[in-house]
Short mmCIF file of C-alpha atoms in Angstrom, two decimals:
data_model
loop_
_atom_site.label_atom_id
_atom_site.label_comp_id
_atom_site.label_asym_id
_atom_site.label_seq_id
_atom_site.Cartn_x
_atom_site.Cartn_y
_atom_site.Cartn_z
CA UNK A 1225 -20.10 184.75 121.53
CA UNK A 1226 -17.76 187.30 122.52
CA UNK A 1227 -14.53 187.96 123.29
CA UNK A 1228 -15.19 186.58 126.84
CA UNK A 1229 -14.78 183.35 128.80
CA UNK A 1230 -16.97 180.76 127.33
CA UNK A 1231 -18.60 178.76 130.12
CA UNK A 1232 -21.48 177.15 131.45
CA UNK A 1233 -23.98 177.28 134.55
CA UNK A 1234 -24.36 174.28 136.96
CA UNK A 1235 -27.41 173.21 135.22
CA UNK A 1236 -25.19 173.33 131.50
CA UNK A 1237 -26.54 176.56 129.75
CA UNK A 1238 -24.04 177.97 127.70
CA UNK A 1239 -22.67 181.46 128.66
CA UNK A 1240 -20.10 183.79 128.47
CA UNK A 1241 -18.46 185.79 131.26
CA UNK A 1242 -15.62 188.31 131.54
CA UNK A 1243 -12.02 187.61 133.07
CA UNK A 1244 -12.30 189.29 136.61
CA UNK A 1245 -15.95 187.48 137.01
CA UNK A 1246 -14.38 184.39 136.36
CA UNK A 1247 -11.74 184.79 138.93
CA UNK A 1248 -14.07 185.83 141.00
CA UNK A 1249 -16.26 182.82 141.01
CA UNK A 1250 -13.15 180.85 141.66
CA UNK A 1251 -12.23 182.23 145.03
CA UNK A 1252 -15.88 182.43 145.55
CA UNK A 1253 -16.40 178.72 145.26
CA UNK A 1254 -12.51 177.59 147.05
CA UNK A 1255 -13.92 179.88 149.89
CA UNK A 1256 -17.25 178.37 150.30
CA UNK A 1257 -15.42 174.66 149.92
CA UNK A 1258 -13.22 175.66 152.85
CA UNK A 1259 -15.96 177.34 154.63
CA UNK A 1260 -18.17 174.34 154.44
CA UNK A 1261 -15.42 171.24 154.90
CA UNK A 1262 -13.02 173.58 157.12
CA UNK A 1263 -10.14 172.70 155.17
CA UNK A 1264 -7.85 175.25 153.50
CA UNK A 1265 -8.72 177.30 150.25
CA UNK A 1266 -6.46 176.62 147.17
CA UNK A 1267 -3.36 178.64 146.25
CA UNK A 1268 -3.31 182.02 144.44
CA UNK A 1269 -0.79 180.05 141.84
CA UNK A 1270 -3.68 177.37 141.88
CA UNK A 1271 -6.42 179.70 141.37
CA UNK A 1272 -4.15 180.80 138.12
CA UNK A 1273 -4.13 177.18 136.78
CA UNK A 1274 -7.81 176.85 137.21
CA UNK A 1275 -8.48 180.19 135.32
CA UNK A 1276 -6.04 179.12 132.87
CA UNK A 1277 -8.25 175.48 132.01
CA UNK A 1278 -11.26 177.25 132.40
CA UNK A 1279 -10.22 180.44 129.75
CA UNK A 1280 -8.59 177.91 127.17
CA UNK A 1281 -10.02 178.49 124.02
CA UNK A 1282 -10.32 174.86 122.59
CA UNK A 1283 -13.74 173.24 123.02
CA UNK A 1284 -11.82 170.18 125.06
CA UNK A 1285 -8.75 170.46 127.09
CA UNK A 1286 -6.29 167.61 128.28
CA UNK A 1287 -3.73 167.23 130.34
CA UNK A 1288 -0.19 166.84 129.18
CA UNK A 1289 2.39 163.69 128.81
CA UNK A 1290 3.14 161.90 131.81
CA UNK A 1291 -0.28 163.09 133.93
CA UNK A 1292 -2.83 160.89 132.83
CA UNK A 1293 -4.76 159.25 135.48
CA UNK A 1294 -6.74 155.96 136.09
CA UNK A 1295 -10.15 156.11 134.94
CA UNK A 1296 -12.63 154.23 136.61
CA UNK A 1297 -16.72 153.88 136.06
CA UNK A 1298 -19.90 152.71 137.00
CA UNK A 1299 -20.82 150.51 134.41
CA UNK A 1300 -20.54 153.15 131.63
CA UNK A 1301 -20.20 150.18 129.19
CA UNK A 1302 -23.81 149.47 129.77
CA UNK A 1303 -24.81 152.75 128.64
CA UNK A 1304 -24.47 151.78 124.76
CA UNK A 1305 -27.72 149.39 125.84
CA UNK A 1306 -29.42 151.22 127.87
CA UNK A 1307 -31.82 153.87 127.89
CA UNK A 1308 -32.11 157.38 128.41
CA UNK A 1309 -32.96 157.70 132.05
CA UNK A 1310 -29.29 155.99 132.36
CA UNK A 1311 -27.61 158.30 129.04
CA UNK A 1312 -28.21 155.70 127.22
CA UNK A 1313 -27.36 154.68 123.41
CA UNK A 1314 -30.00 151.96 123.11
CA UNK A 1315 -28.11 150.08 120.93
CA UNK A 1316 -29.48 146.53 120.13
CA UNK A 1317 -26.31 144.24 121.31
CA UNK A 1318 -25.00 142.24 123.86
CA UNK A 1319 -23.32 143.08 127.21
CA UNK A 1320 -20.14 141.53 126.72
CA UNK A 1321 -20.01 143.18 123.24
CA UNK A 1322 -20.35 146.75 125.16
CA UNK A 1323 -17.47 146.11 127.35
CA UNK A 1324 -15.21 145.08 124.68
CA UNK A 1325 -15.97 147.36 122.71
CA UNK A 1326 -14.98 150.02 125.92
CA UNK A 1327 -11.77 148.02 126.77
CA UNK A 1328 -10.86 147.86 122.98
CA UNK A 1329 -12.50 151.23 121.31
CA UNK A 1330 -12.81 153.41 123.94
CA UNK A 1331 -9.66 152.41 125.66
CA UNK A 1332 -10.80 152.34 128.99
CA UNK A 1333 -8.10 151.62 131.56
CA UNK A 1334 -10.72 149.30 133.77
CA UNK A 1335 -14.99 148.67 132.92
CA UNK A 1336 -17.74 147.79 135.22
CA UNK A 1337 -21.01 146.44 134.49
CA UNK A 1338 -24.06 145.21 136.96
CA UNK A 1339 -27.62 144.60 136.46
CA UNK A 1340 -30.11 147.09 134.86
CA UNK A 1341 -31.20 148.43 138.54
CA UNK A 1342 -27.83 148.69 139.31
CA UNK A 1343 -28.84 148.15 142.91
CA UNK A 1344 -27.61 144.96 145.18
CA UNK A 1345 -30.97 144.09 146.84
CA UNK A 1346 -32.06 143.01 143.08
CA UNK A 1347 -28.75 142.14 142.33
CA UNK A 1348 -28.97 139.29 145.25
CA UNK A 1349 -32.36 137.71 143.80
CA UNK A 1350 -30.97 137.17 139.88
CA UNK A 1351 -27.30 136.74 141.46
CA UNK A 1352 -26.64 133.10 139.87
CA UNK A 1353 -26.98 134.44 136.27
CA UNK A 1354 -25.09 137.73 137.25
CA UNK A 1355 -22.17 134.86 138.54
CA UNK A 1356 -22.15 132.97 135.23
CA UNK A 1357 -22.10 136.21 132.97
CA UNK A 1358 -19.41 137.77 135.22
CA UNK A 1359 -17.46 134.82 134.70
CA UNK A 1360 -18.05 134.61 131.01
CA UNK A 1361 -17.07 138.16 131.13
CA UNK A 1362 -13.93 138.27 133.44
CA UNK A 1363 -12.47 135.08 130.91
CA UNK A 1364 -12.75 137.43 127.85
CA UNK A 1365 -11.69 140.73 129.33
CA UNK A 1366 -8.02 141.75 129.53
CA UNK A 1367 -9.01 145.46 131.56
CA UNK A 1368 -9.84 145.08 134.91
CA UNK A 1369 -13.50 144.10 135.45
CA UNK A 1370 -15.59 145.41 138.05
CA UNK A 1371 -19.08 144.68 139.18
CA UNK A 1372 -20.79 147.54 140.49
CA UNK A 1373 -24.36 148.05 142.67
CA UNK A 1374 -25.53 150.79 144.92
CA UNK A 1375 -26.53 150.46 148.27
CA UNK A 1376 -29.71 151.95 147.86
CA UNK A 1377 -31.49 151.63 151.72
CA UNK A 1378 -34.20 152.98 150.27
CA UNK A 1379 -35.41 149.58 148.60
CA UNK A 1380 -35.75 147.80 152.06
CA UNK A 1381 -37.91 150.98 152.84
CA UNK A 1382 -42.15 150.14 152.57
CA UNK A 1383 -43.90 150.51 150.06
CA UNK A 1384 -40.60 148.87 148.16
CA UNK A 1385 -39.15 147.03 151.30
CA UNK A 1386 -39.95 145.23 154.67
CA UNK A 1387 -39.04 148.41 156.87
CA UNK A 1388 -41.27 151.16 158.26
CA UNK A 1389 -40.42 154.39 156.06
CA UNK A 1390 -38.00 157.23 158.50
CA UNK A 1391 -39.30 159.93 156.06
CA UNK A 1392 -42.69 158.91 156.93
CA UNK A 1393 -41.99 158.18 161.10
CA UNK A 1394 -40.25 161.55 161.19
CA UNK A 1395 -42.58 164.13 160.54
CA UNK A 1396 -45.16 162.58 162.52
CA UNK A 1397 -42.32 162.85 165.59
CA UNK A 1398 -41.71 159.27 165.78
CA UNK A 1399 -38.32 159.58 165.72
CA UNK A 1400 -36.92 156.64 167.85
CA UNK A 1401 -39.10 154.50 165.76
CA UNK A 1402 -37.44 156.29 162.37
CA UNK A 1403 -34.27 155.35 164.17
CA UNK A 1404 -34.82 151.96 164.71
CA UNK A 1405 -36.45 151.26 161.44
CA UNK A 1406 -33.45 152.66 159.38
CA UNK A 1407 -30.85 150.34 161.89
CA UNK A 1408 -32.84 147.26 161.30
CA UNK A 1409 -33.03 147.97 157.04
CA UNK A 1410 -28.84 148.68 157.41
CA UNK A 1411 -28.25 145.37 158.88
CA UNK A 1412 -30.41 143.44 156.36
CA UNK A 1413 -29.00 145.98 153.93
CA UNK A 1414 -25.30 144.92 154.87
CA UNK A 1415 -26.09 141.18 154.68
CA UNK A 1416 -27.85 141.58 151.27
CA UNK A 1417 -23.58 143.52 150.17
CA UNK A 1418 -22.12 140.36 151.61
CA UNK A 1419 -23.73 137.82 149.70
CA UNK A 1420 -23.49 139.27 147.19
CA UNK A 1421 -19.85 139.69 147.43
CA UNK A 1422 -18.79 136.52 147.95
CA UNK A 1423 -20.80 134.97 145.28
CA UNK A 1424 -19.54 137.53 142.84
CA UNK A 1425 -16.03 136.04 144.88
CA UNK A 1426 -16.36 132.67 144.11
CA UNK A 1427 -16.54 133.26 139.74
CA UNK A 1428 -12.89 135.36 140.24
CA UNK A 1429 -14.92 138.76 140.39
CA UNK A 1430 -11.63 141.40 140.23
CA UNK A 1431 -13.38 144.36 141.66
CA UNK A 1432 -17.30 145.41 143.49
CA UNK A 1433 -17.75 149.27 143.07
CA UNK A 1434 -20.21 150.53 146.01
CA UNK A 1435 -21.72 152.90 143.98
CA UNK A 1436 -23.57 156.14 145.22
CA UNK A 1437 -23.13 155.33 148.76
CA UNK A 1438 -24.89 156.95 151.47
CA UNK A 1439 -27.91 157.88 149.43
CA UNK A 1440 -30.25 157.48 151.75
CA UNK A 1441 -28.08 158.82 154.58
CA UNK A 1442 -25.61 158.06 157.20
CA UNK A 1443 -27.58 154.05 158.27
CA UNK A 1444 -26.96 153.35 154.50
CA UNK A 1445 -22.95 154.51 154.43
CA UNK A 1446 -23.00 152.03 157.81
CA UNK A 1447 -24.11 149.29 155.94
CA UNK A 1448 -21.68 149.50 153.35
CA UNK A 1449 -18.79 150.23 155.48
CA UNK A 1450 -19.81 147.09 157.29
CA UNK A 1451 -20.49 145.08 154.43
CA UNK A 1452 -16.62 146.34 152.58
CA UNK A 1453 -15.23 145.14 156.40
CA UNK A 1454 -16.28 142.25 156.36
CA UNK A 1455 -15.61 141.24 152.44
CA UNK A 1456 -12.24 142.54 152.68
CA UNK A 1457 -11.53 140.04 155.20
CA UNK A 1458 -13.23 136.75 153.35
CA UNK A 1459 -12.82 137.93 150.06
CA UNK A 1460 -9.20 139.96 150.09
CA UNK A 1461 -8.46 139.52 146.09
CA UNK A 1462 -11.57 141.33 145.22
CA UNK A 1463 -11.07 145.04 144.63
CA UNK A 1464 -13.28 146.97 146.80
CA UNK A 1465 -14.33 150.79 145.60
CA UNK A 1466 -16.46 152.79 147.73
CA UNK A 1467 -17.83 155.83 145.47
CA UNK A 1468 -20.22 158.39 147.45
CA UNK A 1469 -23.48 159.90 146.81
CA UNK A 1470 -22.72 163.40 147.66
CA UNK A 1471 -19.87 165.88 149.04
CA UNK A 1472 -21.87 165.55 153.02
CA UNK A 1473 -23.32 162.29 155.00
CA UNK A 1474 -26.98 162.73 155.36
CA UNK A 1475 -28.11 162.23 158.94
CA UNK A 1476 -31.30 160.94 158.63
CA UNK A 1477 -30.60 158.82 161.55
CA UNK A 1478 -27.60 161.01 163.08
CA UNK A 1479 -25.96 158.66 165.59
CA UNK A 1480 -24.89 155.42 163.15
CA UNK A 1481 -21.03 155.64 163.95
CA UNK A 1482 -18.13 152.75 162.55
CA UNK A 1483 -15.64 152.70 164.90
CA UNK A 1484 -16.86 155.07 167.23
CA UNK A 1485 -16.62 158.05 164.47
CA UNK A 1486 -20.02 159.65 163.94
CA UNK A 1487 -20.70 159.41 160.35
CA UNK A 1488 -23.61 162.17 159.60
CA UNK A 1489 -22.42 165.43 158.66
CA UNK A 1490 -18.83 163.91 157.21
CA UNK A 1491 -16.89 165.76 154.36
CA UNK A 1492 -15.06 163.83 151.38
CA UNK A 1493 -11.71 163.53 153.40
CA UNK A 1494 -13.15 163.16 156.61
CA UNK A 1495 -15.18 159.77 154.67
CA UNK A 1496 -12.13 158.67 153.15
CA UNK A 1497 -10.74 157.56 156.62
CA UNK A 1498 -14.01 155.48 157.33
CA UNK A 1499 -13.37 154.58 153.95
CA UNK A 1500 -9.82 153.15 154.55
CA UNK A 1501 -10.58 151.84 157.95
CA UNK A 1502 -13.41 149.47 156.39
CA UNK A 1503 -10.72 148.26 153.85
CA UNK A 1504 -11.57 149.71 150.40
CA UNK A 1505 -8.89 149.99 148.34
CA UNK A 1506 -9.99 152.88 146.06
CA UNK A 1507 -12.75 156.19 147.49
CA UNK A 1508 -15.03 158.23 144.71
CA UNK A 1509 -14.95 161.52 146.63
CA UNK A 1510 -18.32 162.99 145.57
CA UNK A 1511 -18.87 166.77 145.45
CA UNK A 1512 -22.18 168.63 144.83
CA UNK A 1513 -22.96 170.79 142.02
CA UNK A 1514 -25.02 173.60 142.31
CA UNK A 1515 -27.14 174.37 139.11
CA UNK A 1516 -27.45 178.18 139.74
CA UNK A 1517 -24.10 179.20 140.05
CA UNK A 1518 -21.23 178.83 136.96
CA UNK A 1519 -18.47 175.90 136.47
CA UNK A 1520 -15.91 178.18 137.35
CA UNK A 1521 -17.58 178.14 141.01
CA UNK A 1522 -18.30 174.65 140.84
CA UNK A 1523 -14.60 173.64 139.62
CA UNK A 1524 -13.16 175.58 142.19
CA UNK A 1525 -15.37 174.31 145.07
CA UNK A 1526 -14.68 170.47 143.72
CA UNK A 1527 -11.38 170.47 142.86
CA UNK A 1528 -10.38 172.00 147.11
CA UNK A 1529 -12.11 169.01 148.44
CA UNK A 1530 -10.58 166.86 146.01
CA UNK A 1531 -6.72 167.97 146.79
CA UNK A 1532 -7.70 168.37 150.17
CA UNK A 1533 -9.14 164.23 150.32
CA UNK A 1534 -6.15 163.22 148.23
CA UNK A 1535 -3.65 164.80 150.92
CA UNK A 1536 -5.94 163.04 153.86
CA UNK A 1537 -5.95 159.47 151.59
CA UNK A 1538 -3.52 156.84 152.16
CA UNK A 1539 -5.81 154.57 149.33
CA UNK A 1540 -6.70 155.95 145.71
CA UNK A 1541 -8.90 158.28 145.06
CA UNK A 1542 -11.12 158.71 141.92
CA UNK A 1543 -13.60 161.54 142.45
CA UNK A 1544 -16.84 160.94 141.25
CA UNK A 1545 -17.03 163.03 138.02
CA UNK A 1546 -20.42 161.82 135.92
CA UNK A 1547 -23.79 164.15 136.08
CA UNK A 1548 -23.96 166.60 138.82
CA UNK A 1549 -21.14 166.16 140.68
CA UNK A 1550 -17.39 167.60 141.09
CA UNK A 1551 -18.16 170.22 138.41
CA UNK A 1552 -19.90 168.48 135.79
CA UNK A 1553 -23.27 170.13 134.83
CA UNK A 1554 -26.34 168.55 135.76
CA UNK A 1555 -28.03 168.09 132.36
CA UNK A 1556 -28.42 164.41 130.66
CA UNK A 1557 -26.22 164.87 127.81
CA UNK A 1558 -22.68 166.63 129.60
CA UNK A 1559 -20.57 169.19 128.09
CA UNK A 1560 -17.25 168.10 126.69
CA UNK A 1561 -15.92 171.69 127.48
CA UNK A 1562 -17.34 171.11 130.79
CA UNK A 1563 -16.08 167.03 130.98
CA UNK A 1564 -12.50 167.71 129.62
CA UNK A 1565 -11.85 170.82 132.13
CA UNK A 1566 -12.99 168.51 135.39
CA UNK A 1567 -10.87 165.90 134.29
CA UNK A 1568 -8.02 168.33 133.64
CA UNK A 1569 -8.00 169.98 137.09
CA UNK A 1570 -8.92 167.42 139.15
CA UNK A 1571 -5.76 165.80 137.43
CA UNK A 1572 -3.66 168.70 137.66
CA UNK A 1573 -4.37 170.77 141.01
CA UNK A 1574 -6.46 168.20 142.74
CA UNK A 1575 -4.10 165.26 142.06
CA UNK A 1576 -6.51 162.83 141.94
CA UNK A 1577 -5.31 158.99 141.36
CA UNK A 1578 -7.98 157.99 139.39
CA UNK A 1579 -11.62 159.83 137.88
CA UNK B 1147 -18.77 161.48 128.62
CA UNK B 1148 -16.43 158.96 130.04
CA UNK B 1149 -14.74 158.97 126.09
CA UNK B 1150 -14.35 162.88 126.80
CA UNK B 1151 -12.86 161.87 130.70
CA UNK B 1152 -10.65 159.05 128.87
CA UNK B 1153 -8.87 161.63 126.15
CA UNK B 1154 -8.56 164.15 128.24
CA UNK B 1155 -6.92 162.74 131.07
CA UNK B 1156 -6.88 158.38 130.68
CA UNK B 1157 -3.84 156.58 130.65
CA UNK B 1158 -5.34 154.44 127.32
CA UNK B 1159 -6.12 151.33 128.63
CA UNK B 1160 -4.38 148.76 126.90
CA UNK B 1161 -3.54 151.30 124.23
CA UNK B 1162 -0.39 151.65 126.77
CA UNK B 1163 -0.69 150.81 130.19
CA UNK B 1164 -3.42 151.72 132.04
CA UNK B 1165 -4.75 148.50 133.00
CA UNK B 1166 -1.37 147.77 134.40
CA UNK B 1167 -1.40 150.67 136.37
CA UNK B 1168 -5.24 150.26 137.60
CA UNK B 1169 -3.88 146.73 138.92
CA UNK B 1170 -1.39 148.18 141.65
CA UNK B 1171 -4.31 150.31 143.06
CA UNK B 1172 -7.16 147.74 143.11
CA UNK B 1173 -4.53 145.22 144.23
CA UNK B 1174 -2.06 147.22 146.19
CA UNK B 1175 -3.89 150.47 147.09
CA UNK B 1176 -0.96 151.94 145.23
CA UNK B 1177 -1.63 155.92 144.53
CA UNK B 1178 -0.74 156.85 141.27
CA UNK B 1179 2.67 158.09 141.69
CA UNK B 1180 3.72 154.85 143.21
CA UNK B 1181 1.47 152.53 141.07
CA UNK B 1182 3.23 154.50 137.61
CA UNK B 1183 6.49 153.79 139.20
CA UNK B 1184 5.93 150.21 139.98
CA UNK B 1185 4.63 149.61 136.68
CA UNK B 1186 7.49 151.42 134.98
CA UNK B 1187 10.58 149.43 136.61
CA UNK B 1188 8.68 146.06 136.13
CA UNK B 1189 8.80 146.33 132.15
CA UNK B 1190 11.84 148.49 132.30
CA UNK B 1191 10.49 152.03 130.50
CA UNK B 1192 10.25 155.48 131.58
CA UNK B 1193 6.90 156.78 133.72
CA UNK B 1194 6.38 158.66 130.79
CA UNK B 1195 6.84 155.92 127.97
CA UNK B 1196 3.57 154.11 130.23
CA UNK B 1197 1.04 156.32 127.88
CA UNK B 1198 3.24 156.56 124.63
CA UNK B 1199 1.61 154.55 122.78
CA UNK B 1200 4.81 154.22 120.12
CA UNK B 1201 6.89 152.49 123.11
CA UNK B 1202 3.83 150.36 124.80
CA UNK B 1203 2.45 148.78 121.79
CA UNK B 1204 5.58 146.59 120.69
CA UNK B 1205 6.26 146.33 124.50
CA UNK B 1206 2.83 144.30 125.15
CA UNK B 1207 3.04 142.25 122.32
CA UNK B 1208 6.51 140.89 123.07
CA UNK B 1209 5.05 140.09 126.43
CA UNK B 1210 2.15 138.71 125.26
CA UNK B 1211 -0.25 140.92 128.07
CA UNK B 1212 -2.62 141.88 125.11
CA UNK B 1213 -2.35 144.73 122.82
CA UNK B 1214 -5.82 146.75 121.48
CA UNK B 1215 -5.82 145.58 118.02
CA UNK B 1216 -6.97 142.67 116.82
CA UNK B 1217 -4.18 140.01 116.21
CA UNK B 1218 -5.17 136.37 115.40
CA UNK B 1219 -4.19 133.85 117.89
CA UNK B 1220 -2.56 136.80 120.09
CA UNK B 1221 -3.18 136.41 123.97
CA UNK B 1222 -6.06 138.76 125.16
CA UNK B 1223 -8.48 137.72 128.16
CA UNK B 1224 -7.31 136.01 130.64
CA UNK B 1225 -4.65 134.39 129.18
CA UNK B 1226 -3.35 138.18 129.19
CA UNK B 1227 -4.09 138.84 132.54
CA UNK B 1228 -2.48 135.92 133.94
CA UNK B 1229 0.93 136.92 132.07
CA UNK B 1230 -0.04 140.32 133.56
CA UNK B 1231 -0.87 138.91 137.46
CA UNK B 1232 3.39 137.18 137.02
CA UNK B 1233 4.95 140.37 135.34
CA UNK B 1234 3.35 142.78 138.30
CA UNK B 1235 3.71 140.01 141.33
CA UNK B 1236 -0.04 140.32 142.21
CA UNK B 1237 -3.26 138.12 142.66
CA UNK B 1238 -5.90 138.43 140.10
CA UNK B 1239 -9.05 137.18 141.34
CA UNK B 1240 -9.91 135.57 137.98
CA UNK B 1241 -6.94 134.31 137.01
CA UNK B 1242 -7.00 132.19 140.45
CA UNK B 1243 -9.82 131.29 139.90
CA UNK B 1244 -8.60 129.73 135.62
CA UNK B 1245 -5.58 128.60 137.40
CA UNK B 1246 -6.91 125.80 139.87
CA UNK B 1247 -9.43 124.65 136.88
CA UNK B 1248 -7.07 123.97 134.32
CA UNK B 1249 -4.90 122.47 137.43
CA UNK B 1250 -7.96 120.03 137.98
CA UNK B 1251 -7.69 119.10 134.24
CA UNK B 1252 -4.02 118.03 134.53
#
């Protein structure tokens, strides 16, 4: 390498670039942010911080004394079990062990742990062992414990669920049918979220992360706002984190709406008011990467959505920062240039509560 | 990654007082500037003693809220966390929960 800035592309290759391209990409990416979520571009002084994180010349970066944040996950712990499609370690022990071992070797200012599939509508049929080793877990754990699940409306779907298939309806033009099919998987969907919930609720469960919601679009955000308004109500000691799927709701349906707001086509800080209407206590603001284009771009893009959510949020927000998302490269094994820079600005300029 | 997320920008868990701090937002929807604060006046340091490690250490073992090495006999778990749900005036869900069984036992 050069005497350049040593970077990396969206999809993690290495590379190096020169000052004024870097600053470039960074106005280039706050402008398309603004552009896209019509909110306003960061500061010149804020550009200068980001160039200054991105241009250090240590291979990780922190923040300094007095600006740490709280980190929270979805069920990282799990990772030293599982395998690679997850990152992985595949080391032989036992779940309880791996969350210790976070809380105690790693640190870790909360965990979270759920089942393999990491999805509720399996979750709900193996729930009465998940109760007992949530239990077992929550009595030897001094962190905060969360169990986490996604949504995932695409399991009621057919071939995998009850529910005609929308991305099968809709290209044959069948689109009320699409519509109807995706409202009638949302509500069983939301029903699946509550019972889970309250039987995670009964052991002393501490937190439920709704992980990756809105994957399948704006029915499946529904659902889950639903499901966190209704738990927050019957269950209101159980910390509730909604945590997106991506910067923009999908609308495969396009007219789902909680409380009369449409909720296809929202931006991060337009979905953290949903978000705080429903009753979550903490929102994972999610923002896209895009693999062509350099982490300077990416950076700059995530971290104006993030400051922009924070300054809509009256709840916590920890933006989304594994694999693909809010600057992190999308390539299995992450960066630690990459990791230690997001975590640094989103700390710094996008004052995020929480990662 | 999340070890790289953690050093770079974690509060340390109970190294210090993260956990603490993670408590006021799942339990109060504190943001962090309030939650720090909150957390601060309770055991009576600076916000900037919450992550020095030099100040939390003998701090949490005198209140018996768990400390990150391993002491025999010294309160982790959720005889922790219950110290932890008095010393921040908030409901734990789990500690409830120990609460009305050992009530039951008498």
């Amino acid at each position: 390498m050069g005497d350049g800035v040593v970077t990396r592309l969206g999809d993690g290759e290495r590379i190096e670039l020169d000052a004024q391209t870097v600053r470039e990409d960074l106005l280039d990416g706050t402008r398309d942010a603004a552009k896209k979520g019509q909110i306003p571009e960061l500061e010149a002084s804020e550009l200068d911080q980001l160039f200054e994180i991105i241009a250090e010349p240590g291979r990780t970066v922190s923040v300094p004394p007095g600006e740490e944040l709280i980190v929270t996950d979805d069920a990282i712990a799990d990772g030293l079990v599982r395998g690679e499609a997850d990152g992985g370690a595949g080391v032989p022990m036992d779940r309880l062990a791996c969350l210790l071992g976070y809380e105690r070797g790693a640190a870790a200012d909360t965990a979270c742990t759920g089942l393999e599939d990491f999805s509720f509508k399996p979750t709900k049929a193996v729930i009465d062992s998940e109760m007992q080793a949530q239990y077992t877990r929550s009595l030897s754990m001094t962190i905060p414990l969360f169990y986490g699940a996604q949504p995932n409306l695409g399991l009621y779907l057919q071939p995998d669920g009850p529910f005609p298939n929308f991305a099968e309806l809709m290209p044959q033009g069948r689109i009320d049918e699409a519509c109807k099919a995706q409202e009638d998987a949302a509500e069983a969907l939301k029903d699946d979220m509550i019972f889970v919930g309250k039987r995670l609720n009964e052991i002393g469960c501490e937190g439920l992360n709704f992980d990756t919601a809105g994957s399948s679009g704006d029915a499946d955000f529904y659902a889950t706002l639903e499901a966190v308004r209704e738990l927050k109500k019957s269950c209101p000691n159980m910390s509730l984190i909604i945590g997106m799927a991506s910067e923009f709701v999908l609308g495969m349906h396009g007219k789902m709406t909680f409380d009369g707001k449409q909720l296809a086509g929202m931006y991060p800080h337009e979905q953290v008011k949903v978000v705080e209407d429903a009753g979550a206590d903490i929102f994972g603001a999610a923002v896209n990467v895009n693999t062509t284009k350099t982490t300077p771009w990416n950076l700059s893009r995530a971290t104006t959505f993030v400051k922009h959510t924070v300054q809509e949020a009256k709840i916590p927000v920890h933006p989304n920062v594994g694999m693909g998302v809010c600057g992190i490269p999308m390539i299995l094994e992450t960066p630690i240039d990459c990791v230690t820079r997001v975590a640094k600005a989103l700390a710094l300029i996008g004052n995020a509560d929480g990662l | 990654m999340p070890i790289a997320h953690i050093m770079a920008a974690g509060m340390g868990g109970m190294r210090t007082a993260g956990d603490l701090v993670a408590w006021m937002q799942m339990s109060k929807k504190m943001k962090l500037p309030e939650a720090k604060q909150y957390v601060a006046e309770k055991l009576g340091v600076s916000v900037l003693d919450l992550t020095n490690e030099d100040v939390m250490y003998p701090l949490r073992e005198e209140l018996g809220i768990g400390v990150v090495t391993a002491v025999a006999g010294g309160p982790k778990g959720i005889l922790a966390k219950a110290r932890i749900a008095k010393l921040l005036d908030i409901e734990i869900n789990s500690v409830n929960l120990f609460k009305e069984t050992v009530a039951a036992i008498g």
